[in-house]
Coordinates of C-alpha atoms and ligand atoms in Angstrom, one line a residue:
M1 CA 10.9 -26.5 7.3
E2 CA 10.0 -23.6 5.1
R3 CA 10.6 -21.4 8.1
Y4 CA 14.2 -22.5 8.6
I5 CA 15.0 -21.8 5.0
K6 CA 13.8 -18.3 5.5
W7 CA 15.7 -17.9 8.7
G8 CA 18.9 -19.1 6.9
K9 CA 18.3 -16.6 4.2
E10 CA 17.9 -13.8 6.7
Y11 CA 21.2 -14.7 8.4
K12 CA 22.9 -14.7 5.1
T13 CA 21.8 -11.2 4.4
L14 CA 22.8 -10.2 7.8
I15 CA 26.3 -11.6 7.2
I16 CA 26.5 -9.9 3.8
N17 CA 25.6 -6.6 5.5
I18 CA 28.4 -7.1 8.0
V19 CA 31.0 -8.2 5.5
V20 CA 30.3 -5.1 3.3
T21 CA 30.6 -2.8 6.2
L22 CA 33.8 -4.5 7.4
S23 CA 35.4 -4.2 4.0
F24 CA 34.6 -0.6 4.0
I25 CA 36.1 -0.1 7.4
A26 CA 39.2 -2.1 6.4
L27 CA 39.8 0.2 3.5
I28 CA 39.6 3.2 5.7
A29 CA 41.8 1.5 8.3
I30 CA 44.6 1.0 5.8
F31 CA 44.9 4.7 5.3
V32 CA 44.5 5.7 8.9
I33 CA 46.4 3.1 11.0
P34 CA 49.9 4.5 11.8
D35 CA 52.8 2.6 10.4
N36 CA 55.1 1.4 13.2
S37 CA 57.9 0.1 11.0
M38 CA 59.8 3.3 11.2
K39 CA 59.9 3.5 15.0
G40 CA 63.3 4.7 16.4
A41 CA 64.5 5.8 13.0
E42 CA 66.7 8.8 12.7
N43 CA 65.4 11.5 10.4
V44 CA 67.9 12.8 7.9
T45 CA 67.8 15.2 5.0
Y46 CA 67.8 13.8 1.5
N47 CA 71.1 15.4 0.9
Q48 CA 72.6 13.5 3.8
F49 CA 71.2 10.3 2.3
V50 CA 72.8 11.1 -1.0
E51 CA 76.1 11.8 0.7
M52 CA 75.9 8.5 2.7
M53 CA 75.0 6.7 -0.5
N54 CA 77.9 8.2 -2.4
G55 CA 80.1 7.4 0.6
N56 CA 79.0 3.7 0.2
K57 CA 77.6 3.7 3.7
V58 CA 74.0 2.6 2.8
E59 CA 73.3 -1.1 3.1
K60 CA 69.6 -1.4 2.2
V61 CA 66.7 0.9 1.2
K62 CA 63.1 0.2 2.1
I63 CA 60.6 2.0 0.0
Q64 CA 57.0 2.1 1.0
L65 CA 55.1 2.7 -2.2
D66 CA 52.4 5.0 -1.0
N67 CA 54.5 7.0 1.3
S68 CA 56.3 10.4 1.0
T69 CA 59.3 9.1 3.0
F70 CA 61.4 6.0 2.8
S71 CA 63.8 4.3 5.2
F72 CA 67.2 2.9 4.9
Y73 CA 69.8 1.0 6.9
D74 CA 73.5 1.8 7.1
K75 CA 76.2 -0.8 7.3
E76 CA 75.8 -0.9 11.1
D77 CA 72.1 -1.7 10.7
K78 CA 71.1 1.7 11.9
L79 CA 67.7 2.8 10.6
Y80 CA 67.1 6.3 9.1
T81 CA 64.2 7.9 7.3
T82 CA 64.2 10.6 4.8
D83 CA 62.0 12.2 2.1
N84 CA 61.2 10.2 -0.9
P85 CA 62.1 12.3 -4.0
K86 CA 59.7 10.1 -6.0
T87 CA 61.6 10.5 -9.2
E88 CA 61.1 7.9 -11.8
D89 CA 64.7 6.6 -11.8
F90 CA 65.1 6.7 -8.1
K91 CA 65.1 2.9 -7.7
K92 CA 67.4 2.5 -10.7
E93 CA 70.0 4.9 -9.3
I94 CA 70.1 3.1 -6.0
L95 CA 70.4 -0.3 -7.5
E96 CA 73.2 0.9 -9.7
K97 CA 75.1 1.8 -6.6
G98 CA 74.8 -1.8 -5.5
I99 CA 72.4 -1.1 -2.7
K100 CA 69.6 -3.5 -1.9
V101 CA 66.1 -2.2 -2.5
E102 CA 63.0 -3.5 -0.8
E103 CA 59.6 -2.2 -1.8
Y104 CA 56.6 -2.9 0.2
N105 CA 52.9 -2.0 0.6
R106 CA 51.5 -0.6 3.8
M107 CA 50.3 -3.9 5.3
T108 CA 53.1 -4.9 7.6
T109 CA 52.6 -7.5 10.3
S110 CA 52.0 -4.9 12.9
S111 CA 49.5 -3.0 10.8
I112 CA 47.7 -6.2 10.0
I113 CA 47.4 -6.9 13.6
S114 CA 46.1 -3.5 14.4
T115 CA 43.7 -3.7 11.5
F116 CA 42.5 -7.0 12.7
V117 CA 41.9 -5.5 16.2
Q118 CA 40.0 -2.6 14.8
L119 CA 37.9 -4.8 12.6
T120 CA 37.0 -7.0 15.5
M121 CA 36.1 -3.9 17.5
S122 CA 33.9 -2.6 14.6
C123 CA 32.3 -6.0 14.3
V124 CA 31.3 -5.9 17.9
V125 CA 30.0 -2.3 17.5
I126 CA 28.0 -3.2 14.4
T127 CA 26.5 -6.2 16.0
F128 CA 25.6 -4.1 19.0
L129 CA 24.0 -1.4 16.8
Y130 CA 22.1 -4.1 14.8
R131 CA 20.8 -5.6 18.0
M132 CA 19.8 -2.2 19.3
M133 CA 17.8 -1.5 16.1
N134 CA 16.1 -4.8 16.2
N135 CA 15.2 -4.5 19.8
R136 CA 13.8 -1.1 19.4
N137 CA 10.3 -1.9 20.3
P138 CA 7.7 -1.5 17.6
K139 CA 5.3 1.3 18.3
N140 CA 2.7 0.5 20.9
L141 CA 4.4 -2.6 22.0
S142 CA 6.2 -1.3 25.0
D143 CA 3.3 -1.3 27.4
P144 CA 0.6 -3.7 26.3
V145 CA -1.5 -3.6 29.4
S146 CA -2.4 0.0 29.0
K147 CA -3.2 -0.5 25.3
V148 CA -6.7 -1.7 25.7
P149 CA -8.3 1.2 23.7
K150 CA -10.9 3.3 25.2
V151 CA -12.7 3.7 21.9
K152 CA -16.0 1.9 21.5
F153 CA -18.4 1.3 18.7
Q154 CA -20.4 4.3 19.8
N155 CA -17.5 6.4 18.6
V156 CA -17.9 5.1 15.1
A157 CA -20.8 6.5 13.0
G158 CA -22.4 5.7 9.7
I159 CA -21.1 2.2 9.1
E160 CA -23.7 0.0 10.8
E161 CA -23.2 -3.0 8.6
V162 CA -19.5 -3.1 9.3
I163 CA -20.2 -2.8 13.0
T164 CA -22.7 -5.6 12.8
D165 CA -19.9 -7.8 11.3
M166 CA -17.6 -6.7 14.1
K167 CA -19.9 -7.7 16.9
V168 CA -19.5 -11.4 16.3
L169 CA -15.7 -10.9 16.5
V170 CA -16.1 -9.2 19.9
D171 CA -17.7 -12.2 21.3
F172 CA -15.0 -14.4 19.7
L173 CA -12.4 -12.4 21.4
K174 CA -14.2 -12.2 24.7
S175 CA -14.7 -15.9 25.0
P176 CA -12.9 -17.9 22.4
E177 CA -13.5 -21.2 24.4
K178 CA -17.2 -20.8 23.7
Y179 CA -16.5 -21.2 20.0
T180 CA -13.6 -23.5 20.0
K181 CA -15.6 -25.9 22.1
N182 CA -17.9 -26.5 19.2
G183 CA -15.0 -26.7 16.7
A184 CA -15.7 -23.2 15.4
K185 CA -12.6 -21.3 14.4
M186 CA -12.0 -17.7 14.9
P187 CA -11.2 -15.9 11.7
K188 CA -7.5 -15.4 11.5
G189 CA -7.4 -12.3 9.5
V190 CA -9.8 -9.5 8.6
I191 CA -8.9 -6.9 6.1
L192 CA -10.7 -3.6 6.1
Y193 CA -10.4 -1.8 2.9
G194 CA -11.5 1.5 1.4
E195 CA -10.6 5.1 1.0
P196 CA -8.3 6.7 3.6
G197 CA -10.0 8.3 6.5
T198 CA -13.1 6.2 6.4
G199 CA -12.5 4.8 9.9
K200 CA -10.7 1.6 9.3
T201 CA -8.3 2.1 12.2
L202 CA -11.0 3.5 14.3
T203 CA -13.2 0.5 13.8
A204 CA -10.4 -2.0 14.5
K205 CA -9.6 -0.1 17.7
A206 CA -13.2 0.1 18.7
L207 CA -13.4 -3.7 18.3
A208 CA -10.5 -4.1 20.7
G209 CA -12.1 -1.6 23.0
E210 CA -15.4 -3.4 23.0
A211 CA -13.8 -6.8 23.6
G212 CA -11.5 -5.3 26.3
V213 CA -8.4 -6.7 24.7
P214 CA -5.0 -5.1 23.9
F215 CA -4.5 -3.5 20.5
Y216 CA -1.1 -3.8 18.9
S217 CA -0.8 -1.7 15.8
M218 CA 2.0 -1.2 13.4
A219 CA 2.0 0.5 10.0
G220 CA 3.3 -1.3 7.0
S221 CA 5.9 1.4 6.6
D222 CA 7.3 0.6 10.0
F223 CA 8.5 -2.7 8.6
M224 CA 10.4 -1.1 5.9
E225 CA 14.0 -0.6 7.0
M226 CA 17.2 0.1 5.4
F227 CA 18.7 -3.0 7.0
V228 CA 17.5 -6.1 5.2
G229 CA 15.9 -8.6 7.6
V230 CA 14.8 -6.1 10.2
G231 CA 11.2 -6.0 8.9
A232 CA 10.9 -9.7 9.1
K233 CA 12.3 -9.7 12.6
R234 CA 9.8 -7.1 13.6
V235 CA 7.0 -9.2 12.3
R236 CA 8.1 -12.1 14.5
D237 CA 8.6 -9.8 17.5
L238 CA 5.1 -8.4 17.0
F239 CA 3.6 -11.9 17.0
K240 CA 5.7 -13.0 20.0
T241 CA 4.3 -10.1 22.0
A242 CA 0.8 -10.8 20.7
R243 CA 1.0 -14.5 21.7
K244 CA 2.0 -13.5 25.2
N245 CA -0.9 -11.1 25.5
A246 CA -3.7 -13.0 23.8
P247 CA -6.5 -12.6 23.4
C248 CA -5.6 -9.4 21.5
I249 CA -5.8 -7.7 18.2
V250 CA -2.9 -7.1 16.0
F251 CA -3.5 -4.4 13.5
L252 CA -1.4 -3.8 10.4
D253 CA -2.1 -0.4 9.0
E254 CA -1.3 0.2 5.3
I255 CA -0.6 -3.4 4.8
D256 CA 0.0 -2.7 1.1
A257 CA 3.5 -1.4 2.1
I258 CA 4.5 -5.0 2.9
G259 CA 1.9 -7.0 1.1
K260 CA 2.3 -5.7 -2.4
Q261 CA 2.3 -8.4 -5.0
R262 CA 5.7 -10.0 -5.2
N263 CA 7.4 -9.8 -8.6
K264 CA 10.7 -10.1 -10.2
N265 CA 11.7 -6.6 -9.5
S266 CA 10.4 -6.2 -6.0
H267 CA 12.5 -5.3 -3.1
S268 CA 13.8 -8.3 -1.3
E269 CA 13.1 -6.6 2.1
N270 CA 9.5 -6.5 1.1
D271 CA 9.4 -10.2 0.2
Q272 CA 11.1 -11.2 3.4
T273 CA 8.8 -9.2 5.6
L274 CA 5.8 -10.6 3.7
N275 CA 7.1 -14.1 4.0
A276 CA 7.6 -13.7 7.7
L277 CA 4.1 -12.5 8.0
L278 CA 2.7 -15.4 6.1
A279 CA 4.8 -17.8 8.1
E280 CA 3.5 -16.3 11.3
M281 CA -0.1 -16.4 10.2
D282 CA 0.2 -20.1 9.2
G283 CA 1.8 -20.8 12.5
F284 CA -1.1 -19.9 14.7
E285 CA -4.6 -21.3 15.1
G286 CA -7.6 -19.1 15.7
A287 CA -7.9 -20.8 19.1
E288 CA -5.0 -18.6 20.5
G289 CA -7.3 -15.6 20.5
I290 CA -5.1 -13.4 18.3
L291 CA -7.2 -11.6 15.7
L292 CA -5.1 -10.2 13.0
M293 CA -6.6 -7.1 11.3
A294 CA -5.2 -5.1 8.4
S295 CA -6.2 -2.0 6.5
T296 CA -5.5 -1.0 2.9
N297 CA -6.8 1.5 0.4
R298 CA -6.8 -1.1 -2.3
L299 CA -7.4 -4.8 -2.1
D300 CA -6.3 -5.5 -5.6
V301 CA -2.6 -4.6 -5.1
L302 CA -2.2 -7.1 -2.3
D303 CA -0.3 -10.3 -2.9
P304 CA -2.9 -13.1 -3.5
A305 CA -1.0 -15.2 -0.9
L306 CA -2.2 -12.8 1.8
L307 CA -5.9 -13.2 0.8
R308 CA -6.0 -17.0 0.7
P309 CA -8.2 -19.0 3.0
G310 CA -6.6 -19.3 6.5
R311 CA -5.0 -15.9 6.1
F312 CA -6.8 -12.6 5.5
D313 CA -9.9 -14.4 4.3
K314 CA -12.4 -11.9 5.6
H315 CA -12.6 -8.7 3.6
I316 CA -14.7 -5.9 4.7
K317 CA -15.2 -2.8 2.6
I318 CA -15.7 0.5 4.2
E319 CA -17.0 3.0 1.7
L320 CA -17.0 6.8 1.8
P321 CA -20.0 7.8 3.7
D322 CA -23.1 8.8 1.8
Q323 CA -25.3 11.7 2.9
S324 CA -27.1 10.0 5.7
S325 CA -23.9 8.5 7.1
R326 CA -22.2 11.9 6.8
L327 CA -25.0 13.3 8.9
E328 CA -24.4 10.7 11.6
I329 CA -20.6 11.3 11.6
L330 CA -21.2 15.1 11.8
E331 CA -23.6 14.6 14.7
L332 CA -21.1 12.5 16.5
H333 CA -18.2 15.0 16.1
T334 CA -20.3 18.0 17.0
K335 CA -21.8 16.4 20.1
N336 CA -19.5 18.3 22.4
K337 CA -19.3 21.4 20.3
N338 CA -21.2 24.6 20.9
L339 CA -23.2 25.0 17.7
D340 CA -25.0 28.1 16.6
N341 CA -28.6 27.9 15.4
S342 CA -27.5 29.0 11.9
I343 CA -26.0 25.5 11.4
S344 CA -28.0 22.7 9.8
L345 CA -25.9 19.5 9.9
E346 CA -28.3 18.1 7.2
E347 CA -27.2 20.9 4.9
I348 CA -23.5 20.3 5.6
A349 CA -24.0 16.6 5.0
K350 CA -25.6 17.4 1.7
Q351 CA -22.7 19.6 0.6
T352 CA -19.9 17.3 1.6
I353 CA -20.1 14.6 -1.0
G354 CA -16.7 12.9 -1.3
F355 CA -15.7 13.7 2.3
S356 CA -14.5 10.9 4.4
G357 CA -15.2 10.6 8.2
A358 CA -11.7 12.0 8.8
D359 CA -12.4 15.0 6.5
L360 CA -15.7 15.7 8.2
E361 CA -14.0 15.6 11.6
A362 CA -11.3 17.9 10.3
L363 CA -13.9 20.3 8.9
I364 CA -15.6 20.6 12.3
N365 CA -12.3 21.1 14.1
E366 CA -11.2 23.7 11.7
A367 CA -14.5 25.5 12.0
T368 CA -14.3 25.4 15.8
I369 CA -10.8 26.9 15.7
I370 CA -12.0 29.6 13.3
S371 CA -14.9 30.5 15.5
V372 CA -12.6 30.9 18.5
V373 CA -10.1 33.0 16.5
D374 CA -13.0 35.2 15.3
G375 CA -14.1 35.6 18.9
K376 CA -17.5 33.9 18.4
K377 CA -19.4 32.2 21.2
A378 CA -20.4 29.3 19.1
V379 CA -19.5 27.6 15.8
D380 CA -21.7 29.2 13.2
I381 CA -22.3 28.7 9.5
D382 CA -19.8 31.4 8.7
S383 CA -17.0 29.4 10.5
I384 CA -18.1 26.3 8.7
D385 CA -18.0 28.0 5.3
K386 CA -14.5 29.4 6.0
A387 CA -13.3 26.0 7.1
F388 CA -14.9 24.4 4.1
F389 CA -13.3 26.9 1.7
Q390 CA -9.9 26.5 3.3
K391 CA -10.1 22.7 3.0
V392 CA -10.9 23.0 -0.7
L393 CA -8.3 25.6 -1.3
Q394 CA -5.6 23.6 0.5
G395 CA -6.4 20.8 -1.9
H396 CA -6.8 18.3 0.8
Q397 CA -10.2 17.7 -0.5
K398 CA -11.4 16.5 -3.8
P399 CA -13.4 19.4 -5.5
I400 CA -16.8 19.5 -4.1
K401 CA -19.5 18.6 -6.5
D402 CA -22.3 21.0 -6.5
R403 CA -25.6 19.2 -6.5
N404 CA -26.8 21.3 -9.5
D405 CA -23.5 20.8 -11.2
M406 CA -23.6 19.2 -14.6
E407 CA -21.0 16.7 -13.6
M408 CA -23.1 15.5 -10.7
K409 CA -26.0 15.2 -13.1
I410 CA -24.0 13.2 -15.6
I411 CA -22.8 10.8 -12.9
A412 CA -26.3 10.3 -11.6
W413 CA -27.7 9.6 -15.1
H414 CA -24.8 7.3 -15.9
E415 CA -25.3 5.2 -12.7
A416 CA -29.1 5.3 -13.1
G417 CA -28.7 4.0 -16.6
H418 CA -26.8 0.9 -15.5
A419 CA -29.2 0.2 -12.7
L420 CA -32.3 0.6 -14.9
V421 CA -31.1 -1.7 -17.7
A422 CA -30.2 -4.2 -15.0
K423 CA -33.7 -4.0 -13.5
L424 CA -35.4 -4.2 -16.8
T425 CA -33.4 -7.0 -18.3
K426 CA -33.3 -8.8 -14.9
V427 CA -29.8 -10.1 -15.3
F428 CA -28.7 -8.7 -12.0
D429 CA -30.3 -7.8 -8.7
V430 CA -29.5 -4.3 -7.8
P431 CA -29.1 -3.8 -4.1
K432 CA -27.5 -0.4 -4.3
V433 CA -26.8 2.5 -6.7
T434 CA -24.6 5.4 -5.6
V435 CA -22.9 8.5 -6.9
V436 CA -20.5 8.5 -4.0
P437 CA -17.0 8.3 -5.5
S438 CA -15.1 5.2 -4.8
T439 CA -11.6 3.9 -5.4
S440 CA -12.8 2.2 -8.6
G441 CA -14.3 5.3 -10.1
T442 CA -17.0 7.8 -9.8
G443 CA -20.1 6.3 -8.3
G444 CA -21.2 2.8 -8.9
V445 CA -23.9 0.2 -9.0
T446 CA -23.7 -2.8 -6.8
F447 CA -25.0 -5.8 -8.7
T448 CA -25.5 -9.2 -7.3
I449 CA -25.8 -12.0 -9.7
P450 CA -28.7 -14.3 -9.0
K451 CA -27.5 -17.7 -8.0
K452 CA -26.4 -19.6 -11.0
M453 CA -23.9 -22.2 -12.0
G454 CA -22.1 -19.8 -14.3
L455 CA -23.9 -20.9 -17.5
Y456 CA -25.4 -18.1 -19.5
S457 CA -27.6 -18.1 -22.5
K458 CA -27.0 -15.9 -25.5
S459 CA -29.7 -13.5 -24.4
E460 CA -28.3 -13.3 -20.9
L461 CA -24.9 -12.5 -22.2
Y462 CA -26.4 -9.8 -24.5
N463 CA -28.2 -8.4 -21.5
R464 CA -25.0 -8.2 -19.5
V465 CA -23.4 -6.2 -22.3
M466 CA -26.4 -3.9 -22.3
V467 CA -26.1 -3.3 -18.6
N468 CA -22.6 -2.2 -19.2
Y469 CA -23.7 0.1 -22.0
G470 CA -26.5 1.5 -19.8
G471 CA -24.2 4.1 -18.3
R472 CA -23.0 5.5 -21.5
A473 CA -26.4 5.3 -23.2
A474 CA -28.0 7.2 -20.3
E475 CA -25.4 10.0 -20.7
E476 CA -26.2 10.2 -24.3
L477 CA -29.9 10.6 -23.5
L478 CA -29.2 13.3 -21.0
L479 CA -26.8 15.2 -23.2
G480 CA -28.7 14.8 -26.4
D481 CA -25.8 13.8 -28.5
E482 CA -23.0 11.2 -28.6
E483 CA -20.3 13.8 -28.9
S484 CA -20.7 15.0 -25.3
V485 CA -20.5 11.6 -23.7
T486 CA -17.8 11.4 -21.0
N487 CA -15.0 8.9 -20.6
G488 CA -16.7 7.7 -17.4
C489 CA -17.6 4.5 -19.2
Y490 CA -14.0 3.3 -19.6
G491 CA -14.4 0.3 -17.3
D492 CA -17.9 -0.5 -18.7
L493 CA -16.6 -0.7 -22.2
E494 CA -13.8 -3.0 -21.2
K495 CA -16.3 -5.4 -19.6
A496 CA -18.6 -5.2 -22.5
T497 CA -15.8 -5.8 -25.0
R498 CA -14.7 -9.0 -23.2
I499 CA -18.1 -10.5 -23.2
I500 CA -18.7 -9.6 -26.9
R501 CA -15.4 -11.1 -27.9
S502 CA -16.1 -14.3 -26.1
I503 CA -19.6 -14.5 -27.7
I504 CA -18.1 -14.1 -31.2
S505 CA -15.0 -16.0 -31.0
N506 CA -15.3 -18.6 -28.2
Y507 CA -19.0 -19.5 -27.6
G508 CA -20.0 -20.4 -31.1
M509 CA -23.2 -18.6 -30.7
S510 CA -23.8 -17.4 -34.2
K511 CA -25.4 -19.4 -36.9
E512 CA -23.7 -17.4 -39.6
N513 CA -20.2 -18.2 -38.3
G514 CA -21.1 -21.8 -37.8
Y515 CA -21.1 -23.0 -34.2
L516 CA -17.4 -22.8 -34.0
N517 CA -14.7 -21.4 -31.8
L518 CA -13.1 -18.9 -34.2
E519 CA -9.9 -18.8 -32.2
V520 CA -9.4 -22.6 -32.5
M521 CA -10.2 -22.1 -36.2
G522 CA -7.4 -19.6 -36.4
I523 CA -9.8 -17.0 -37.8
R524 CA -8.2 -13.6 -38.4
D525 CA -8.5 -11.0 -35.6
S526 CA -9.7 -8.5 -38.0
Y527 CA -12.7 -10.6 -38.9
I528 CA -13.5 -11.1 -35.2
A529 CA -13.2 -7.4 -34.7
E530 CA -15.6 -6.7 -37.5
E531 CA -18.2 -9.1 -36.1
A532 CA -17.7 -7.7 -32.6
A533 CA -18.2 -4.1 -33.8
K534 CA -21.4 -5.2 -35.5
L535 CA -22.8 -6.9 -32.4
S536 CA -21.6 -4.0 -30.2
R537 CA -23.5 -1.4 -32.3
E538 CA -26.7 -3.6 -32.3
L539 CA -26.6 -4.0 -28.5
Y540 CA -25.7 -0.4 -27.8
D541 CA -28.6 0.9 -30.0
E542 CA -30.9 -1.6 -28.2
T543 CA -29.7 -0.2 -24.9
V544 CA -30.5 3.4 -26.0
K545 CA -33.9 2.3 -27.2
I546 CA -34.7 0.6 -23.9
L547 CA -33.7 3.6 -21.9
E548 CA -35.5 6.0 -24.2
Q549 CA -38.7 4.0 -23.8
N550 CA -38.2 4.2 -20.0
K551 CA -36.8 7.7 -19.7
C552 CA -39.2 8.7 -17.0
Y553 CA -37.7 6.0 -14.7
L554 CA -34.3 7.0 -15.7
E555 CA -34.9 10.5 -14.7
A556 CA -36.6 9.6 -11.5
I557 CA -33.7 7.4 -10.4
A558 CA -31.1 10.0 -11.4
E559 CA -33.0 12.6 -9.4
A560 CA -33.2 10.4 -6.4
L561 CA -29.4 9.9 -6.7
I562 CA -28.8 13.6 -6.9
E563 CA -30.9 14.2 -3.9
K564 CA -29.8 11.3 -1.7
E565 CA -26.6 10.0 -3.4
T566 CA -27.4 6.4 -2.6
V567 CA -30.6 4.5 -3.6
N568 CA -31.0 1.0 -2.3
G569 CA -32.8 -1.9 -3.9
D570 CA -36.2 -1.3 -2.1
E571 CA -36.1 2.4 -3.0
L572 CA -35.3 1.5 -6.5
D573 CA -38.4 -0.8 -6.7
E574 CA -40.4 1.9 -5.1
I575 CA -39.4 4.5 -7.7
L576 CA -40.1 2.1 -10.5
S577 CA -43.5 1.2 -9.2
R578 CA -44.4 4.8 -8.4
V579 CA -43.6 6.4 -11.7
K580 CA -45.8 4.0 -13.7
P581 CA -46.5 0.3 -13.7
L582 CA -43.3 -1.5 -14.5
E583 CA -43.4 -2.7 -18.0
I584 CA -40.7 -5.3 -18.7
I585 CA -39.0 -4.7 -22.0
E586 CA -38.2 -8.0 -23.5
A587 CA -34.5 -8.4 -24.1
V588 CA -33.3 -9.0 -27.7
Ligands
ADP601 P1 -8.5 5.0 8.1 O1 -7.9 4.1 9.0 O2 -9.7 4.5 7.3 O3 -7.6 5.8 7.2 P2 -9.1 6.4 10.6 O4 -9.8 5.3 11.3 O5 -7.7 6.6 10.9 O6 -9.3 6.2 9.0 O7 -9.9 7.7 10.7 C1 -9.3 8.9 11.2 C2 -10.3 9.7 12.1 O8 -11.4 10.1 11.4 C3 -10.9 8.8 13.2 O9 -10.0 8.8 14.3 C4 -12.2 9.5 13.5 O10 -12.0 10.6 14.3 C5 -12.6 10.1 12.1 N1 -13.5 9.1 11.5 C6 -13.3 8.4 10.4 N2 -14.4 7.7 10.1 C7 -15.3 7.9 11.1 C8 -16.6 7.3 11.3 N3 -17.2 6.4 10.5 N4 -17.2 7.7 12.5 C9 -16.6 8.6 13.3 N5 -15.4 9.1 13.1 C10 -14.7 8.8 12.0
ZN602 ZN1 -20.4 3.0 -15.7

């Protein structure tokens, strides 16, 4: 039912489109269509007209308001035309002579008919054009059979975990019956998200290649058309083709272009396209063997409706490659290149922090071209350096962080601080710490919360705040004073503030304030703020103290980060046990 309403809406917009165009054409037509009402008239000079008028020979004058000539009939009903003097009193003078005056606008019966004919013609033309635009096949849809990609998983490097996830899907696509027989449903939608150039499209293609199924891809921007309703139609066409050729993969690149959160001000074309997509997704069962995949740089801008169960419910993050992944990608892209002995891919991997897979590929290609231009037999370190420099200069690349650079050091200490406080207070498990930049900021610590029902004691909440303060506190320890601390802790402070505010005002956790919800009590914000500031200072000082007492660990983790960029949970434990026996600092 919902679907019909949407269709109705779409036709309405189509009709509005046509009506607007037609009115425009009608306006033009009024000025262009020849006026036939003066056919067969004899042209005379104005003086002749005046003479005839004075001689009482004129029966009737017809004045067309927007014309430079007018016509008149003599007593024998013969028609003449002559110049219209357009003087103000013209009509008055004629009337005073007892001559009938008829004024009219352009639209005579004949002109109405010809306008009508022209409108009908334009209508046909517009409908035709509209059809043509709609039927313009979306990219890659014209020849589905040849669209089984040749790319395989072996063409993707450095994202093993993602590939492992994909392998199950390959089997699903190859033999859907196997799964549906047992009632298992193929996931309908998988979203790959992460920085541009990290291999999202490549991975989706490789999945199709491995499964031997066609790959239909369209970019979100392909759905954005100046004609309202076209995007929605394209979505339906895409699914129609996909249904015919299932099992297959439908890949929507940059899905954020259509899937942005709907709001009051949003473009209605967007909404319609998104609605069409949702309707299509709801209309098929996994059993059909269509796997819908999408990519986006950011998950958080997508409309929640897209991410709901039964739609794009599988989210796979692809991160910028860390050092070891970069090495794998470099190895893959230099396989068929003639490399000089001066090149150490390990060294290049080290120096390319922040590079995506696509950046690395481009770097190698650029270097290869440079080596050819320079007349070299092989790609040497000199060519790489030049390419590297060019890429940085062109600004395609984020500034490279030197390993000895202070900024790199600060980021490493900051992340190490979070991780160490988390380890020591045991509020979170820490599977991974990294200094590789991500969409959400520079570096990051992956925390997993030990399985709990969502109930936290006061000390657990305090510990959470301290984990958030850990980054800033570590920076302070590195830099020696509070003044030099960077703004990298912006997000951390926000999280800490939320927890503190809830502790003070909602959780009734303080004896002094009575076990009350201060907001319910209508306690002034300024009082809450005072209390929050007090608690915040206490917890921050405590965090600095903990890190100070364990500075050797902090340093060791930071150094490992500078060296390897990513430290996983086991390595973290190893560092902590290597430096000195782990002494657990009791939380406040
Ligand atoms: P995204 O879709 O994430 O923006 P693409 O898949 O379009 O990135 O990547 C562009 C190109 O960069 C790929 O075709 C490939 O040549 C290279 N590339 C990116 N990531 C990788 C990777 N992990 N392994 C190998 N090549 C990669
Ligand atoms: Zn932080």
